[in-house]
C-alpha atoms as a printed R data frame, in Angstrom:
    type eleno elety resid chain resno      x       y       z
1   ATOM     1    CA   MET     A     1 -2.453  99.675 -78.151
2   ATOM     2    CA   ALA     A     2  0.938  99.032 -76.563
3   ATOM     3    CA   ALA     A     3  1.646  95.422 -75.569
4   ATOM     4    CA   TYR     A     4  4.177  96.379 -72.865
5   ATOM     5    CA   ASP     A     5  2.761  96.462 -69.324
6   ATOM     6    CA   LYS     A     6  5.298  97.125 -66.578
7   ATOM     7    CA   ALA     A     7  2.819  96.390 -63.762
8   ATOM     8    CA   ASP     A     8  2.067  92.979 -65.276
9   ATOM     9    CA   LEU     A     9  5.784  92.152 -65.556
10  ATOM    10    CA   GLU     A    10  6.317  93.171 -61.940
11  ATOM    11    CA   ARG     A    11  3.341  91.069 -60.815
12  ATOM    12    CA   ARG     A    12  4.635  88.019 -62.690
13  ATOM    13    CA   MET     A    13  8.169  88.418 -61.317
14  ATOM    14    CA   ASN     A    14  6.798  88.800 -57.781
15  ATOM    15    CA   GLY     A    15  4.797  85.624 -58.415
16  ATOM    16    CA   ALA     A    16  8.021  83.745 -59.159
17  ATOM    17    CA   VAL     A    17  9.565  85.011 -55.900
18  ATOM    18    CA   GLU     A    18  6.442  84.060 -53.910
19  ATOM    19    CA   ALA     A    19  6.431  80.595 -55.505
20  ATOM    20    CA   LEU     A    20 10.056  80.180 -54.416
21  ATOM    21    CA   LYS     A    21  9.211  81.217 -50.846
22  ATOM    22    CA   HIS     A    22  6.344  78.712 -50.834
23  ATOM    23    CA   ASP     A    23  8.597  75.921 -52.137
24  ATOM    24    CA   LEU     A    24 11.327  76.733 -49.626
25  ATOM    25    CA   ALA     A    25  8.805  76.744 -46.778
26  ATOM    26    CA   GLY     A    26  8.256  73.074 -47.600
27  ATOM    27    CA   LEU     A    27 11.897  72.270 -46.907
28  ATOM    28    CA   ARG     A    28 11.812  71.633 -43.185
29  ATOM    29    CA   THR     A    29 15.049  71.196 -41.388
30  ATOM    30    CA   GLY     A    30 14.102  68.324 -39.089
31  ATOM    31    CA   ARG     A    31 10.466  68.422 -38.022
32  ATOM    32    CA   ALA     A    32  7.478  67.030 -39.830
33  ATOM    33    CA   SER     A    33  5.471  69.701 -41.615
34  ATOM    34    CA   VAL     A    34  2.594  69.155 -44.019
35  ATOM    35    CA   THR     A    35  4.094  71.831 -46.300
36  ATOM    36    CA   LEU     A    36  7.029  69.459 -46.876
37  ATOM    37    CA   LEU     A    37  4.884  67.608 -49.441
38  ATOM    38    CA   ASP     A    38  3.508  70.702 -51.230
39  ATOM    39    CA   PRO     A    39  5.846  70.375 -54.243
40  ATOM    40    CA   VAL     A    40  4.798  66.729 -54.810
41  ATOM    41    CA   THR     A    41  2.561  66.116 -57.821
42  ATOM    42    CA   VAL     A    42  0.946  62.748 -58.517
43  ATOM    43    CA   GLU     A    43 -0.024  61.339 -61.904
44  ATOM    44    CA   VAL     A    44 -3.583  60.078 -61.429
45  ATOM    45    CA   TYR     A    45 -6.618  59.943 -63.680
46  ATOM    46    CA   GLY     A    46 -4.387  60.817 -66.634
47  ATOM    47    CA   ALA     A    47 -3.248  64.161 -65.205
48  ATOM    48    CA   GLN     A    48 -0.658  65.636 -62.845
49  ATOM    49    CA   MET     A    49 -2.339  66.688 -59.590
50  ATOM    50    CA   PRO     A    50 -0.983  68.172 -56.367
51  ATOM    51    CA   LEU     A    51 -0.786  65.598 -53.577
52  ATOM    52    CA   ASN     A    52 -3.313  67.506 -51.457
53  ATOM    53    CA   GLN     A    53 -5.963  66.904 -54.153
54  ATOM    54    CA   VAL     A    54 -5.746  63.111 -53.883
55  ATOM    55    CA   ALA     A    55 -4.918  62.643 -50.195
56  ATOM    56    CA   THR     A    56 -5.011  64.207 -46.742
57  ATOM    57    CA   VAL     A    57 -1.611  65.037 -45.278
58  ATOM    58    CA   SER     A    58 -1.158  65.343 -41.520
59  ATOM    59    CA   ALA     A    59  1.674  65.433 -39.003
60  ATOM    60    CA   PRO     A    60  0.555  63.227 -36.078
61  ATOM    61    CA   GLU     A    61  4.032  63.256 -34.492
62  ATOM    62    CA   PRO     A    62  6.991  65.643 -34.677
63  ATOM    63    CA   ARG     A    63  8.971  63.222 -36.861
64  ATOM    64    CA   LEU     A    64  6.181  61.546 -38.829
65  ATOM    65    CA   LEU     A    65  3.913  62.556 -41.683
66  ATOM    66    CA   SER     A    66  0.778  60.619 -42.506
67  ATOM    67    CA   VAL     A    67 -0.751  60.615 -45.985
68  ATOM    68    CA   GLN     A    68 -4.310  59.246 -46.150
69  ATOM    69    CA   VAL     A    69 -5.031  58.465 -49.821
70  ATOM    70    CA   TRP     A    70 -8.720  58.845 -50.675
71  ATOM    71    CA   ASP     A    71 -8.900  56.366 -53.569
72  ATOM    72    CA   LYS     A    72 -7.319  52.945 -52.976
73  ATOM    73    CA   SER     A    73 -6.162  52.746 -56.618
74  ATOM    74    CA   ASN     A    74 -4.006  55.874 -56.118
75  ATOM    75    CA   VAL     A    75 -1.832  54.477 -53.307
76  ATOM    76    CA   GLY     A    76  0.842  53.224 -55.745
77  ATOM    77    CA   PRO     A    77  1.120  56.474 -57.749
78  ATOM    78    CA   VAL     A    78  1.233  58.540 -54.518
79  ATOM    79    CA   ASP     A    79  4.002  56.301 -53.116
80  ATOM    80    CA   LYS     A    80  5.956  56.609 -56.384
81  ATOM    81    CA   ALA     A    81  5.504  60.403 -56.532
82  ATOM    82    CA   ILE     A    82  6.768  60.890 -52.955
83  ATOM    83    CA   ARG     A    83  9.799  58.666 -53.544
84  ATOM    84    CA   SER     A    84 10.705  60.419 -56.810
85  ATOM    85    CA   ALA     A    85 10.169  63.973 -55.487
86  ATOM    86    CA   GLY     A    86 13.783  64.212 -54.316
87  ATOM    87    CA   LEU     A    87 12.818  64.898 -50.697
88  ATOM    88    CA   GLY     A    88 14.637  61.842 -49.342
89  ATOM    89    CA   LEU     A    89 11.472  60.350 -47.855
90  ATOM    90    CA   ASN     A    90 10.618  56.643 -48.003
91  ATOM    91    CA   PRO     A    91  6.912  55.989 -47.424
92  ATOM    92    CA   ILE     A    92  5.723  52.942 -45.513
93  ATOM    93    CA   VAL     A    93  2.459  51.745 -47.058
94  ATOM    94    CA   ASP     A    94 -0.228  50.640 -44.600
95  ATOM    95    CA   GLY     A    95 -3.449  50.074 -46.549
96  ATOM    96    CA   GLN     A    96 -4.583  53.474 -47.825
97  ATOM    97    CA   THR     A    97 -2.258  55.298 -45.428
98  ATOM    98    CA   LEU     A    98  1.367  56.104 -46.122
99  ATOM    99    CA   ARG     A    99  3.573  56.839 -43.146
100 ATOM   100    CA   LEU     A   100  6.603  58.998 -43.795
101 ATOM   101    CA   PRO     A   101  9.202  58.968 -41.030
102 ATOM   102    CA   ILE     A   102 11.256  62.160 -41.205
103 ATOM   103    CA   PRO     A   103 14.924  61.162 -41.047
104 ATOM   104    CA   ASP     A   104 17.331  62.868 -38.685
105 ATOM   105    CA   LEU     A   105 19.249  65.589 -40.440
106 ATOM   106    CA   THR     A   106 22.685  64.190 -41.062
107 ATOM   107    CA   GLU     A   107 25.300  66.345 -42.739
108 ATOM   108    CA   GLU     A   108 24.597  64.491 -45.990
109 ATOM   109    CA   ARG     A   109 20.844  65.127 -45.686
110 ATOM   110    CA   ARG     A   110 21.469  68.810 -44.969
111 ATOM   111    CA   LYS     A   111 23.585  69.070 -48.118
112 ATOM   112    CA   GLU     A   112 20.839  67.346 -50.150
113 ATOM   113    CA   LEU     A   113 18.243  69.818 -48.866
114 ATOM   114    CA   ALA     A   114 20.553  72.771 -49.551
115 ATOM   115    CA   LYS     A   115 21.054  71.470 -53.098
116 ATOM   116    CA   LEU     A   116 17.277  71.147 -53.532
117 ATOM   117    CA   ALA     A   117 16.849  74.728 -52.255
118 ATOM   118    CA   GLY     A   118 19.373  75.822 -54.866
119 ATOM   119    CA   GLN     A   119 17.388  74.049 -57.581
120 ATOM   120    CA   TYR     A   120 14.205  75.824 -56.482
121 ATOM   121    CA   ALA     A   121 16.036  79.161 -56.574
122 ATOM   122    CA   GLU     A   122 17.361  78.476 -60.074
123 ATOM   123    CA   LYS     A   123 13.820  77.684 -61.286
124 ATOM   124    CA   ALA     A   124 12.670  81.022 -59.864
125 ATOM   125    CA   ARG     A   125 15.563  82.862 -61.584
126 ATOM   126    CA   ILE     A   126 14.637  81.234 -64.892
127 ATOM   127    CA   ALA     A   127 10.998  82.263 -64.425
128 ATOM   128    CA   VAL     A   128 12.050  85.886 -63.793
129 ATOM   129    CA   ARG     A   129 14.301  85.859 -66.864
130 ATOM   130    CA   ASN     A   130 11.444  84.483 -68.957
131 ATOM   131    CA   VAL     A   131  9.242  87.365 -67.805
132 ATOM   132    CA   ARG     A   132 12.049  89.784 -68.735
133 ATOM   133    CA   ARG     A   133 12.240  88.218 -72.202
134 ATOM   134    CA   ASP     A   134  8.458  88.565 -72.617
135 ATOM   135    CA   GLY     A   135  8.670  92.231 -71.625
136 ATOM   136    CA   ASN     A   136 11.525  92.944 -74.021
137 ATOM   137    CA   ASP     A   137  9.696  91.128 -76.835
138 ATOM   138    CA   SER     A   138  6.572  93.226 -76.282
139 ATOM   139    CA   LEU     A   139  8.705  96.399 -76.295
140 ATOM   140    CA   LYS     A   140 10.231  95.387 -79.629
141 ATOM   141    CA   ALA     A   141  6.756  94.659 -81.003
142 ATOM   142    CA   ASP     A   142  5.562  98.101 -79.834
143 ATOM   143    CA   GLU     A   143  8.557  99.716 -81.546
144 ATOM   144    CA   LYS     A   144  7.888  97.758 -84.734
145 ATOM   145    CA   LYS     A   145  4.269  99.019 -84.731
146 ATOM   146    CA   SER     A   146  5.666 102.559 -84.283
147 ATOM   147    CA   GLU     A   147  3.885 102.956 -80.938
148 ATOM   148    CA   ILE     A   148  7.158 103.822 -79.191
149 ATOM   149    CA   SER     A   149 10.493 105.151 -80.422
150 ATOM   150    CA   GLU     A   150 13.798 103.296 -80.295
151 ATOM   151    CA   ASP     A   151 14.973 105.541 -77.448
152 ATOM   152    CA   GLU     A   152 11.812 104.807 -75.438
153 ATOM   153    CA   ARG     A   153 12.280 101.082 -76.034
154 ATOM   154    CA   LYS     A   154 15.877 101.202 -74.825
155 ATOM   155    CA   ARG     A   155 14.904 103.234 -71.747
156 ATOM   156    CA   MET     A   156 12.108 100.805 -70.896
157 ATOM   157    CA   GLU     A   157 14.375  97.786 -71.492
158 ATOM   158    CA   THR     A   158 16.745  99.323 -68.932
159 ATOM   159    CA   GLU     A   159 13.820  99.590 -66.474
160 ATOM   160    CA   VAL     A   160 12.909  95.952 -67.129
161 ATOM   161    CA   GLN     A   161 16.535  94.932 -66.523
162 ATOM   162    CA   LYS     A   162 16.650  96.874 -63.233
163 ATOM   163    CA   LEU     A   163 13.435  95.159 -62.129
164 ATOM   164    CA   THR     A   164 14.886  91.778 -63.148
165 ATOM   165    CA   ASP     A   165 18.114  92.462 -61.229
166 ATOM   166    CA   SER     A   166 16.220  93.436 -58.074
167 ATOM   167    CA   MET     A   167 14.017  90.307 -58.251
168 ATOM   168    CA   ILE     A   168 17.012  88.020 -58.808
169 ATOM   169    CA   GLY     A   169 18.740  89.744 -55.869
170 ATOM   170    CA   GLU     A   170 15.705  88.988 -53.710
171 ATOM   171    CA   ILE     A   171 15.704  85.350 -54.911
172 ATOM   172    CA   ASP     A   172 19.413  85.060 -54.042
173 ATOM   173    CA   SER     A   173 18.800  86.552 -50.600
174 ATOM   174    CA   VAL     A   174 15.857  84.251 -49.813
175 ATOM   175    CA   SER     A   175 17.794  81.230 -51.087
176 ATOM   176    CA   ALA     A   176 20.935  82.083 -49.094
177 ATOM   177    CA   ASN     A   177 18.914  82.508 -45.892
178 ATOM   178    CA   LYS     A   178 17.230  79.128 -46.388
179 ATOM   179    CA   GLU     A   179 20.549  77.420 -47.113
180 ATOM   180    CA   LYS     A   180 22.009  78.908 -43.910
181 ATOM   181    CA   GLU     A   181 18.978  77.627 -41.982
182 ATOM   182    CA   ILE     A   182 19.297  74.152 -43.501
183 ATOM   183    CA   LEU     A   183 23.040  73.880 -42.998
184 ATOM   184    CA   GLY     A   184 22.740  75.211 -39.447
185 ATOM   185    CA   LYS     A   185 25.214  78.058 -39.893
């Protein structure tokens, strides 16, 4: 049976684009949003866990996020994870609650967020290219097993490349729109 599955490749590439959109939604331009902390993972209980699995995140005020940590012993790791996430937030620890004042968006802060958006986009591009590589490898394996001819493999590799190009174009478009929003242009 052939290992190549175009629908699976397309699904996986779309997953990378959706993950990028989700990550970029967390980059708010000046207001507190609970999605801002979605990319944060905390090392607790010997494993990496999303922040929302160890704490409750809320936005009680337009410029303040509140993180209520469920287990007192996890306050330190949560504080460390938020500080090291590259979001430019400095938590204020108050017992089991961390308060995160959202700084005003200075030009420097806007540039930092735009750079972070670019990093997210590059991760998505890499994910799409990895899916392309997997698809091409399975095509070569199918050819080696004599399930498809060399011409069929080359034709299908061209299809995979067209799909890859369209997904990377969509990633570039989404990223450029977010950078415009962040930079206020």
